[in-house]
Amino acid sequence: MAKGLFQSPKGVRDILPEEQVYWRRIEDAIRKVVDLYGYEKLDLPVFEDTGLFKRGVGESTDIVEKEMYTFQDKGDNAMTLRPEFTAGVMRAHIQHNMDQWPKPAKLYSTGPVFRYERPQAGRFRQFSQFNVEALGEQDPALDFEIMSMAYHLYDELGFKNLSFQINSIGCPVCRPTFHKELVEYYRGHIDEICPDCQSRLDRNPLRLLDCKREQCQPIIAGAPQITDCLCEDCSTHFATLRSYLDDAGRSYTLNPLMVRGLDYYTKTVFEVWAQGIGAQNAVCGGGRYDGLSEILGGKSMPGIGFAAGIDRIVMTLQAQDHLKLQRPAPTAFFVVQGAAAKAQAVRLITVLRAAGITAMMAFGERSFKAQFKEADKRHTRFTLVLGEGEMEGQFATVKNMAQSTQENVPWSDLATYLLDY
Ligand code: HAM
């Protein structure tokens, strides 16, 4: 790279056309699933008041402590590029009185989110999420619906070997008992844990189970399990959800150590892990957050949702070798000789596009050979030649590129010819 030329910032990338075919496939699958389940689109601002995420996601989470892109705007307000959607969705729910809507409010969003993380394969500082939320009901059948949407999306995309991990992390009734047990256990290992965990011990014990440091992994593995401390309500809720999943023949793994990295979760949490994309294998994460509305100053409003990381889904699709998606190619590409032929190509291209046929032509003054080369590079199905003879006879020589055959087709029949092929 020549000196002085800019490159995209670290951890942030361009998504080039060759990758866009995968994005389009995912967008189609998303549209199908949200329509089937009756979820409507909500677009949120890319930045919000910093306080929303501090309070919503939690002061002692990695996201808030280390990963937010925060800036003062010209009016000296603290703003943050959204590091996730859920807090913003709840803010919008409160702001627009969506509690008056039929319950639950079923909403989805897609778009970029920003986290200042250490970049590596599958981990970016700007990435895209497909985010789904259902707000207003605490029914385990809704947990099942939300999880079903995730299963459905991945089925739709033909994913294999996915692992659904589920857990219940309790509620304000049962969590204090668990915290007490956890803190007692960790006090017995105080010298073995990392400095971050030593400070988490008093501030936010549940985050201890989320520590990624190598030295803390054996301590996490031996820690008390929250599922042993669940209150009756949480326990029944979890058992009912599991019975729905069992009934539907959905496989999952109970993972009592999975607590998720955001503070708002209550009861059900889940993740979807994929194979073949390296260490960053979570393609989806979500759960219930029945206290979030009150944390943000709203009235009591249970909710559940998930976010799927689209970049990682793309990587998983690309790793499936049977699925080699091709970039879109034109049906017709005009190759012309002379100004009159070019003018005719401009006319015919308009007619073909009006008939719904993807048509292109070579621009600039180029030799026949150079134009044919471009037709080839663009993988056109048919090359339509307009030379002297064709202009005189008012036809185009239509070359079928795959079969290496050609036919003379009158201008007036071109659209029908190509459509019928
Ligand atoms: P999350 O687990 O932080 O949850 O993120 C969800 C998904 O976003 C992850 O499973 C992963 O696929 C993707 N992701 C996260 N960080 C990165 C990264 N640095 N690079 C690429 N992909 C990444 C949430 O964001 C919650 N708001 C989900 C939720 C919605 N819970 C309830 N409703």
Short mmCIF file of C-alpha atoms and ligand atoms in Angstrom, two decimals:
data_model
loop_
_atom_site.label_atom_id
_atom_site.label_comp_id
_atom_site.label_asym_id
_atom_site.label_seq_id
_atom_site.Cartn_x
_atom_site.Cartn_y
_atom_site.Cartn_z
CA MET A 1 0.00 0.00 0.00
CA ALA A 2 1.51 3.34 -1.09
CA LYS A 3 2.40 5.77 1.68
CA GLY A 4 -0.32 8.32 2.47
CA LEU A 5 -3.20 6.19 1.12
CA PHE A 6 -6.02 5.55 3.55
CA GLN A 7 -7.22 2.12 4.58
CA SER A 8 -10.35 1.21 6.49
CA PRO A 9 -9.80 1.48 10.28
CA LYS A 10 -8.67 -1.58 12.24
CA GLY A 11 -11.47 -4.05 12.85
CA VAL A 12 -13.71 -2.34 10.32
CA ARG A 13 -14.10 -3.61 6.78
CA ASP A 14 -15.63 -3.08 3.37
CA ILE A 15 -18.13 -5.67 2.26
CA LEU A 16 -17.42 -6.17 -1.42
CA PRO A 17 -19.88 -7.33 -4.10
CA GLU A 18 -18.58 -10.93 -4.06
CA GLU A 19 -19.68 -11.19 -0.40
CA GLN A 20 -22.95 -9.32 -0.96
CA VAL A 21 -24.58 -12.38 -2.53
CA TYR A 22 -24.42 -14.05 0.88
CA TRP A 23 -25.85 -10.97 2.59
CA ARG A 24 -28.70 -10.96 0.12
CA ARG A 25 -29.41 -14.62 0.80
CA ILE A 26 -29.55 -13.84 4.54
CA GLU A 27 -31.76 -10.78 4.02
CA ASP A 28 -34.20 -12.95 2.01
CA ALA A 29 -34.26 -15.57 4.78
CA ILE A 30 -34.79 -12.86 7.43
CA ARG A 31 -37.70 -11.35 5.50
CA LYS A 32 -39.31 -14.79 5.17
CA VAL A 33 -38.98 -15.58 8.87
CA VAL A 34 -40.18 -12.22 10.22
CA ASP A 35 -43.22 -12.35 7.92
CA LEU A 36 -44.05 -15.90 9.00
CA TYR A 37 -43.90 -14.99 12.69
CA GLY A 38 -45.56 -11.57 12.32
CA TYR A 39 -42.68 -9.27 13.34
CA GLU A 40 -42.55 -5.69 12.04
CA LYS A 41 -39.53 -3.54 11.30
CA LEU A 42 -38.29 -0.87 13.66
CA ASP A 43 -35.42 1.37 12.53
CA LEU A 44 -33.46 2.93 15.37
CA PRO A 45 -30.85 5.69 15.42
CA VAL A 46 -27.24 4.58 15.04
CA PHE A 47 -26.29 6.68 18.09
CA GLU A 48 -28.14 7.35 21.31
CA ASP A 49 -27.53 8.99 24.70
CA THR A 50 -24.64 7.22 26.39
CA GLY A 51 -26.72 6.89 29.55
CA LEU A 52 -29.18 4.58 27.77
CA PHE A 53 -26.52 1.91 27.26
CA LYS A 54 -24.83 2.49 30.61
CA ARG A 55 -28.07 1.88 32.42
CA GLY A 56 -29.59 -0.62 29.98
CA VAL A 57 -26.63 -2.90 29.27
CA GLY A 58 -25.05 -2.41 32.73
CA GLU A 59 -22.14 -0.31 34.07
CA SER A 60 -19.92 -3.29 34.88
CA THR A 61 -20.33 -5.17 31.61
CA ASP A 62 -17.41 -5.42 29.18
CA ILE A 63 -19.50 -3.57 26.61
CA VAL A 64 -19.94 -0.49 28.81
CA GLU A 65 -16.58 -0.66 30.59
CA LYS A 66 -14.38 -1.25 27.57
CA GLU A 67 -16.11 -1.38 24.25
CA MET A 68 -18.34 1.62 23.58
CA TYR A 69 -17.62 4.24 20.93
CA THR A 70 -18.56 7.30 22.97
CA PHE A 71 -18.17 10.93 21.93
CA GLN A 72 -19.25 14.40 22.99
CA ASP A 73 -21.30 16.09 20.27
CA LYS A 74 -21.01 19.81 19.50
CA GLY A 75 -23.70 20.51 22.09
CA ASP A 76 -21.58 18.71 24.70
CA ASN A 77 -23.94 15.77 24.97
CA ALA A 78 -22.47 12.31 25.61
CA MET A 79 -23.45 10.08 22.69
CA THR A 80 -22.62 6.45 21.91
CA LEU A 81 -22.69 4.46 18.69
CA ARG A 82 -25.11 1.64 19.47
CA PRO A 83 -23.26 -1.41 20.80
CA GLU A 84 -26.51 -3.46 20.54
CA PHE A 85 -30.22 -2.95 19.80
CA THR A 86 -32.17 -4.10 22.85
CA ALA A 87 -31.79 -0.98 25.02
CA GLY A 88 -32.76 1.21 22.04
CA VAL A 89 -35.81 -0.95 21.27
CA MET A 90 -36.97 -0.64 24.88
CA ARG A 91 -36.34 3.13 24.80
CA ALA A 92 -38.48 3.38 21.64
CA HIS A 93 -41.16 1.15 23.22
CA ILE A 94 -41.45 3.52 26.18
CA GLN A 95 -41.16 6.71 24.09
CA HIS A 96 -43.89 5.68 21.61
CA ASN A 97 -46.27 4.16 24.20
CA MET A 98 -46.13 0.78 22.53
CA ASP A 99 -47.67 -0.70 25.67
CA GLN A 100 -50.94 0.43 24.05
CA TRP A 101 -50.31 -1.90 21.10
CA PRO A 102 -51.53 -5.51 21.02
CA LYS A 103 -49.20 -7.47 23.30
CA PRO A 104 -46.56 -8.52 22.68
CA ALA A 105 -45.15 -5.79 20.45
CA LYS A 106 -43.19 -7.83 17.89
CA LEU A 107 -40.30 -5.89 16.43
CA TYR A 108 -37.17 -6.57 14.42
CA SER A 109 -34.26 -4.42 13.32
CA THR A 110 -31.17 -4.91 11.22
CA GLY A 111 -28.08 -2.78 10.87
CA PRO A 112 -24.59 -2.00 12.11
CA VAL A 113 -23.52 -2.06 15.75
CA PHE A 114 -20.18 -0.95 17.15
CA ARG A 115 -17.92 -2.43 19.81
CA TYR A 116 -14.29 -1.60 20.46
CA GLU A 117 -13.13 -5.20 20.76
CA ARG A 118 -9.82 -6.80 19.88
CA PRO A 119 -10.29 -7.70 16.21
CA GLN A 120 -9.84 -11.32 15.13
CA ALA A 121 -11.51 -13.77 12.75
CA GLY A 122 -15.26 -13.25 13.15
CA ARG A 123 -14.83 -10.36 15.58
CA PHE A 124 -15.15 -6.87 14.19
CA ARG A 125 -15.52 -3.37 15.60
CA GLN A 126 -18.41 -2.66 13.28
CA PHE A 127 -20.65 -5.63 12.56
CA SER A 128 -24.29 -6.18 11.67
CA GLN A 129 -27.04 -7.72 13.70
CA PHE A 130 -30.49 -9.06 12.90
CA ASN A 131 -32.29 -8.24 16.15
CA VAL A 132 -35.71 -9.49 17.24
CA GLU A 133 -37.68 -8.44 20.32
CA ALA A 134 -41.14 -9.35 21.69
CA LEU A 135 -42.25 -7.01 24.47
CA GLY A 136 -45.17 -7.29 26.86
CA GLU A 137 -45.58 -10.96 27.80
CA GLN A 138 -43.84 -13.32 30.22
CA ASP A 139 -45.30 -16.47 28.72
CA PRO A 140 -42.74 -19.30 28.10
CA ALA A 141 -44.61 -19.93 24.82
CA LEU A 142 -43.17 -16.59 23.71
CA ASP A 143 -39.66 -17.76 24.66
CA PHE A 144 -40.37 -20.79 22.46
CA GLU A 145 -41.54 -18.54 19.60
CA ILE A 146 -38.40 -16.39 19.79
CA MET A 147 -36.12 -19.42 19.88
CA SER A 148 -38.10 -21.00 17.03
CA MET A 149 -37.39 -17.94 14.90
CA ALA A 150 -33.67 -18.52 15.40
CA TYR A 151 -33.97 -22.25 14.56
CA HIS A 152 -36.14 -21.35 11.57
CA LEU A 153 -33.66 -18.78 10.24
CA TYR A 154 -30.79 -21.24 10.35
CA ASP A 155 -32.91 -24.05 8.86
CA GLU A 156 -33.86 -21.67 6.07
CA LEU A 157 -30.17 -21.01 5.41
CA GLY A 158 -29.39 -24.74 5.39
CA PHE A 159 -27.09 -24.65 8.42
CA LYS A 160 -25.87 -27.92 9.82
CA ASN A 161 -24.19 -28.88 13.09
CA LEU A 162 -25.49 -25.95 15.09
CA SER A 163 -25.58 -26.18 18.83
CA PHE A 164 -28.36 -24.43 20.77
CA GLN A 165 -27.22 -23.66 24.31
CA ILE A 166 -29.85 -22.69 26.87
CA ASN A 167 -29.92 -21.71 30.51
CA SER A 168 -32.07 -19.87 33.03
CA ILE A 169 -30.32 -17.18 35.06
CA GLY A 170 -33.18 -16.53 37.47
CA CYS A 171 -34.82 -13.32 38.54
CA PRO A 172 -34.48 -10.74 41.37
CA VAL A 173 -36.21 -13.25 43.69
CA CYS A 174 -33.77 -16.12 43.30
CA ARG A 175 -30.60 -14.42 42.13
CA PRO A 176 -29.51 -13.01 45.52
CA THR A 177 -29.31 -16.57 46.92
CA PHE A 178 -27.17 -17.60 43.98
CA HIS A 179 -24.96 -14.50 44.25
CA LYS A 180 -24.32 -15.35 47.89
CA GLU A 181 -23.27 -18.92 47.04
CA LEU A 182 -21.14 -17.72 44.15
CA VAL A 183 -19.35 -15.06 46.19
CA GLU A 184 -18.65 -17.54 48.99
CA TYR A 185 -17.20 -20.03 46.49
CA TYR A 186 -15.06 -17.34 44.81
CA ARG A 187 -13.74 -16.05 48.16
CA GLY A 188 -12.21 -19.50 48.56
CA HIS A 189 -10.31 -18.96 45.28
CA ILE A 190 -9.51 -15.28 45.64
CA ASP A 191 -5.79 -15.72 44.92
CA GLU A 192 -6.37 -17.72 41.76
CA ILE A 193 -8.66 -15.32 39.91
CA CYS A 194 -7.77 -12.39 37.64
CA PRO A 195 -7.82 -8.77 38.89
CA ASP A 196 -11.01 -8.04 36.88
CA CYS A 197 -12.80 -10.89 38.66
CA GLN A 198 -11.54 -9.70 42.04
CA SER A 199 -13.31 -6.41 41.43
CA ARG A 200 -16.40 -8.11 39.92
CA LEU A 201 -16.79 -10.16 43.09
CA ASP A 202 -18.39 -7.27 44.95
CA ARG A 203 -19.79 -5.26 42.07
CA ASN A 204 -21.47 -7.85 39.84
CA PRO A 205 -20.88 -11.50 40.79
CA LEU A 206 -22.78 -12.97 37.80
CA ARG A 207 -20.14 -11.46 35.47
CA LEU A 208 -17.55 -13.73 37.15
CA LEU A 209 -18.95 -16.63 35.12
CA ASP A 210 -18.45 -14.64 31.93
CA CYS A 211 -14.71 -14.04 32.36
CA LYS A 212 -12.71 -15.01 29.27
CA ARG A 213 -9.27 -15.19 31.01
CA GLU A 214 -7.56 -18.56 30.89
CA GLN A 215 -6.68 -18.55 34.63
CA CYS A 216 -10.35 -18.17 35.63
CA GLN A 217 -11.70 -21.06 33.51
CA PRO A 218 -11.08 -23.86 36.07
CA ILE A 219 -12.75 -21.75 38.77
CA ILE A 220 -15.78 -21.15 36.50
CA ALA A 221 -15.98 -24.88 35.75
CA GLY A 222 -16.30 -25.71 39.45
CA ALA A 223 -18.65 -22.85 40.36
CA PRO A 224 -22.13 -23.40 41.85
CA GLN A 225 -24.85 -23.55 39.20
CA ILE A 226 -27.67 -21.06 39.07
CA THR A 227 -30.18 -23.68 37.94
CA ASP A 228 -29.87 -25.23 41.41
CA CYS A 229 -31.07 -21.97 43.00
CA LEU A 230 -34.03 -21.04 40.78
CA CYS A 231 -37.25 -19.95 42.51
CA GLU A 232 -40.44 -21.82 41.71
CA ASP A 233 -41.60 -19.31 39.11
CA CYS A 234 -38.27 -19.39 37.20
CA SER A 235 -38.03 -23.13 37.51
CA THR A 236 -41.56 -23.72 36.14
CA HIS A 237 -40.97 -21.19 33.36
CA PHE A 238 -37.79 -22.98 32.29
CA ALA A 239 -39.35 -26.45 32.50
CA THR A 240 -42.32 -25.30 30.39
CA LEU A 241 -40.04 -23.80 27.73
CA ARG A 242 -38.05 -27.02 27.59
CA SER A 243 -41.21 -29.08 27.25
CA TYR A 244 -42.20 -26.95 24.24
CA LEU A 245 -38.77 -27.43 22.68
CA ASP A 246 -38.89 -31.18 23.35
CA ASP A 247 -42.38 -31.40 21.85
CA ALA A 248 -41.16 -29.65 18.71
CA GLY A 249 -38.19 -32.03 18.47
CA ARG A 250 -35.72 -29.18 18.78
CA SER A 251 -32.38 -30.25 20.17
CA TYR A 252 -30.52 -28.10 22.66
CA THR A 253 -27.82 -28.32 25.30
CA LEU A 254 -28.40 -27.22 28.89
CA ASN A 255 -25.47 -24.98 29.74
CA PRO A 256 -25.72 -23.93 33.40
CA LEU A 257 -22.54 -21.83 33.12
CA MET A 258 -23.79 -19.59 30.33
CA VAL A 259 -24.83 -16.21 31.78
CA ARG A 260 -24.43 -13.93 28.69
CA GLY A 261 -22.46 -10.69 28.81
CA LEU A 262 -25.25 -8.15 29.30
CA ASP A 263 -26.78 -7.29 32.66
CA TYR A 264 -30.44 -7.04 31.72
CA TYR A 265 -31.14 -10.75 31.35
CA THR A 266 -33.60 -12.63 33.56
CA LYS A 267 -34.83 -16.23 33.29
CA THR A 268 -34.20 -17.71 29.81
CA VAL A 269 -30.92 -17.10 28.01
CA PHE A 270 -29.68 -18.85 24.89
CA GLU A 271 -26.95 -18.87 22.29
CA VAL A 272 -26.42 -20.60 18.97
CA TRP A 273 -22.93 -21.88 18.24
CA ALA A 274 -21.71 -22.75 14.76
CA GLN A 275 -18.77 -24.88 13.66
CA GLY A 276 -16.03 -24.01 11.22
CA ILE A 277 -15.70 -20.27 11.87
CA GLY A 278 -13.03 -20.32 14.56
CA ALA A 279 -13.11 -19.25 18.18
CA GLN A 280 -15.84 -16.64 17.69
CA ASN A 281 -18.47 -19.26 17.10
CA ALA A 282 -21.62 -17.63 18.56
CA VAL A 283 -23.87 -16.75 15.63
CA CYS A 284 -26.75 -15.72 17.84
CA GLY A 285 -27.49 -14.77 21.43
CA GLY A 286 -30.53 -13.69 23.33
CA GLY A 287 -32.82 -14.06 26.27
CA ARG A 288 -35.49 -12.59 28.49
CA TYR A 289 -35.10 -9.16 30.12
CA ASP A 290 -38.15 -8.66 32.30
CA GLY A 291 -36.65 -5.82 34.37
CA LEU A 292 -35.16 -3.66 31.60
CA SER A 293 -38.13 -1.35 31.11
CA GLU A 294 -38.09 -0.37 34.79
CA ILE A 295 -34.31 0.08 34.72
CA LEU A 296 -34.89 2.62 31.94
CA GLY A 297 -37.63 4.41 33.90
CA GLY A 298 -40.61 2.78 32.19
CA LYS A 299 -43.38 0.69 33.70
CA SER A 300 -43.00 -3.03 34.24
CA MET A 301 -42.74 -4.60 30.78
CA PRO A 302 -41.32 -8.09 30.25
CA GLY A 303 -39.51 -8.86 27.03
CA ILE A 304 -37.47 -11.44 25.20
CA GLY A 305 -35.39 -11.37 22.05
CA PHE A 306 -32.19 -12.30 20.30
CA ALA A 307 -29.60 -10.89 17.96
CA ALA A 308 -27.92 -12.86 15.20
CA GLY A 309 -24.52 -11.67 14.00
CA ILE A 310 -24.88 -11.41 10.24
CA ASP A 311 -21.12 -11.25 9.53
CA ARG A 312 -20.65 -14.58 11.31
CA ILE A 313 -23.62 -16.10 9.47
CA VAL A 314 -21.95 -15.06 6.21
CA MET A 315 -18.73 -16.75 7.33
CA THR A 316 -20.64 -19.92 8.19
CA LEU A 317 -22.38 -19.91 4.80
CA GLN A 318 -19.04 -19.43 3.05
CA ALA A 319 -17.56 -22.32 5.03
CA GLN A 320 -20.27 -24.64 3.65
CA ASP A 321 -18.50 -25.81 0.53
CA HIS A 322 -21.63 -27.04 -1.26
CA LEU A 323 -22.95 -23.49 -1.27
CA LYS A 324 -21.01 -21.49 -3.82
CA LEU A 325 -23.18 -18.47 -4.41
CA GLN A 326 -22.53 -16.64 -7.68
CA ARG A 327 -22.58 -12.90 -8.12
CA PRO A 328 -25.56 -11.79 -10.20
CA ALA A 329 -24.76 -11.78 -13.94
CA PRO A 330 -26.56 -9.98 -16.78
CA THR A 331 -28.80 -11.86 -19.20
CA ALA A 332 -27.84 -9.64 -22.13
CA PHE A 333 -24.69 -7.69 -22.89
CA PHE A 334 -24.50 -5.51 -26.02
CA VAL A 335 -21.33 -5.31 -28.05
CA VAL A 336 -21.47 -2.61 -30.74
CA GLN A 337 -19.54 -1.23 -33.69
CA GLY A 338 -20.03 2.44 -34.57
CA ALA A 339 -22.16 5.31 -33.30
CA ALA A 340 -25.41 4.20 -34.97
CA ALA A 341 -25.10 0.74 -33.42
CA LYS A 342 -24.43 2.27 -30.02
CA ALA A 343 -27.56 4.44 -30.32
CA GLN A 344 -29.53 1.30 -31.21
CA ALA A 345 -28.08 -0.56 -28.22
CA VAL A 346 -29.16 2.31 -25.95
CA ARG A 347 -32.71 1.99 -27.37
CA LEU A 348 -32.84 -1.81 -27.13
CA ILE A 349 -31.41 -1.93 -23.64
CA THR A 350 -34.29 0.27 -22.47
CA VAL A 351 -36.82 -2.08 -24.10
CA LEU A 352 -35.21 -5.16 -22.53
CA ARG A 353 -35.07 -3.62 -19.05
CA ALA A 354 -38.74 -2.60 -19.35
CA ALA A 355 -39.46 -6.29 -20.05
CA GLY A 356 -37.60 -7.24 -16.84
CA ILE A 357 -34.41 -8.49 -18.49
CA THR A 358 -31.06 -7.57 -16.93
CA ALA A 359 -29.20 -5.87 -19.75
CA MET A 360 -25.86 -4.06 -19.99
CA MET A 361 -23.58 -2.61 -22.63
CA ALA A 362 -19.95 -1.61 -23.01
CA PHE A 363 -19.28 2.08 -22.46
CA GLY A 364 -16.60 4.30 -23.98
CA GLU A 365 -14.91 3.80 -27.33
CA ARG A 366 -13.59 0.27 -27.27
CA SER A 367 -12.63 -2.31 -29.84
CA PHE A 368 -14.96 -5.23 -30.52
CA LYS A 369 -12.41 -7.50 -28.85
CA ALA A 370 -12.29 -5.40 -25.67
CA GLN A 371 -16.09 -5.31 -25.51
CA PHE A 372 -16.30 -9.10 -25.89
CA LYS A 373 -13.75 -9.44 -23.12
CA GLU A 374 -15.92 -7.39 -20.79
CA ALA A 375 -19.02 -9.44 -21.71
CA ASP A 376 -17.04 -12.52 -20.74
CA LYS A 377 -15.80 -11.05 -17.46
CA ARG A 378 -19.33 -10.09 -16.48
CA HIS A 379 -20.46 -13.69 -17.12
CA THR A 380 -23.36 -12.62 -19.33
CA ARG A 381 -25.67 -15.39 -20.56
CA PHE A 382 -26.06 -13.82 -24.02
CA THR A 383 -23.84 -11.42 -25.90
CA LEU A 384 -25.87 -9.31 -28.37
CA VAL A 385 -23.78 -8.08 -31.28
CA LEU A 386 -24.71 -5.00 -33.31
CA GLY A 387 -22.28 -4.51 -36.21
CA GLU A 388 -22.72 -3.19 -39.74
CA GLY A 389 -24.60 -6.24 -41.06
CA GLU A 390 -26.91 -6.31 -38.05
CA MET A 391 -27.73 -2.60 -38.45
CA GLU A 392 -28.61 -3.10 -42.08
CA GLY A 393 -30.77 -6.15 -41.41
CA GLN A 394 -32.27 -4.73 -38.14
CA PHE A 395 -31.38 -7.76 -36.06
CA ALA A 396 -28.87 -8.68 -33.38
CA THR A 397 -26.52 -11.64 -33.41
CA VAL A 398 -27.36 -13.33 -30.12
CA LYS A 399 -24.53 -15.50 -28.82
CA ASN A 400 -25.39 -18.08 -26.19
CA MET A 401 -22.23 -17.99 -24.10
CA ALA A 402 -22.66 -21.33 -22.32
CA GLN A 403 -23.52 -23.31 -25.46
CA SER A 404 -21.29 -21.39 -27.90
CA THR A 405 -24.19 -21.13 -30.38
CA GLN A 406 -25.60 -18.05 -32.07
CA GLU A 407 -28.80 -16.88 -33.79
CA ASN A 408 -29.95 -13.80 -35.64
CA VAL A 409 -32.91 -12.28 -33.81
CA PRO A 410 -34.91 -9.26 -35.15
CA TRP A 411 -34.82 -6.27 -32.80
CA SER A 412 -38.58 -6.43 -32.30
CA ASP A 413 -38.35 -10.08 -31.10
CA LEU A 414 -35.37 -9.71 -28.75
CA ALA A 415 -37.28 -9.40 -25.48
CA THR A 416 -39.56 -12.37 -26.25
CA TYR A 417 -36.60 -14.45 -27.44
CA LEU A 418 -34.63 -13.86 -24.25
CA LEU A 419 -37.63 -14.32 -21.97
CA ASP A 420 -38.58 -17.60 -23.65
CA TYR A 421 -35.11 -19.04 -23.49
P1 HAM B 1 -24.69 -10.38 21.92
O1 HAM B 1 -24.49 -11.81 22.30
O2 HAM B 1 -23.80 -9.37 22.51
O3 HAM B 1 -26.20 -10.05 22.23
O4 HAM B 1 -24.56 -10.29 20.33
C1 HAM B 1 -25.36 -11.08 19.50
C2 HAM B 1 -24.54 -11.63 18.33
O5 HAM B 1 -23.83 -10.58 17.66
C3 HAM B 1 -23.44 -12.59 18.73
O6 HAM B 1 -23.96 -13.89 18.92
C4 HAM B 1 -22.52 -12.54 17.52
O7 HAM B 1 -23.02 -13.37 16.47
C5 HAM B 1 -22.64 -11.10 17.10
N1 HAM B 1 -21.47 -10.35 17.55
C6 HAM B 1 -21.24 -9.86 18.80
N2 HAM B 1 -20.06 -9.21 18.83
C7 HAM B 1 -19.52 -9.30 17.60
C8 HAM B 1 -18.32 -8.82 16.99
N3 HAM B 1 -17.43 -8.07 17.66
N4 HAM B 1 -18.10 -9.10 15.68
C9 HAM B 1 -18.99 -9.83 14.97
N5 HAM B 1 -20.15 -10.29 15.49
C10 HAM B 1 -20.42 -10.04 16.77
C11 HAM B 1 -26.76 -8.83 22.05
O8 HAM B 1 -26.28 -7.94 21.37
C12 HAM B 1 -28.16 -8.73 22.63
N6 HAM B 1 -28.66 -7.37 22.43
C13 HAM B 1 -29.08 -9.76 22.01
C14 HAM B 1 -30.48 -9.69 22.51
C15 HAM B 1 -31.56 -9.18 21.87
N7 HAM B 1 -30.90 -10.13 23.69
C16 HAM B 1 -32.20 -9.89 23.82
N8 HAM B 1 -32.61 -9.31 22.71
#
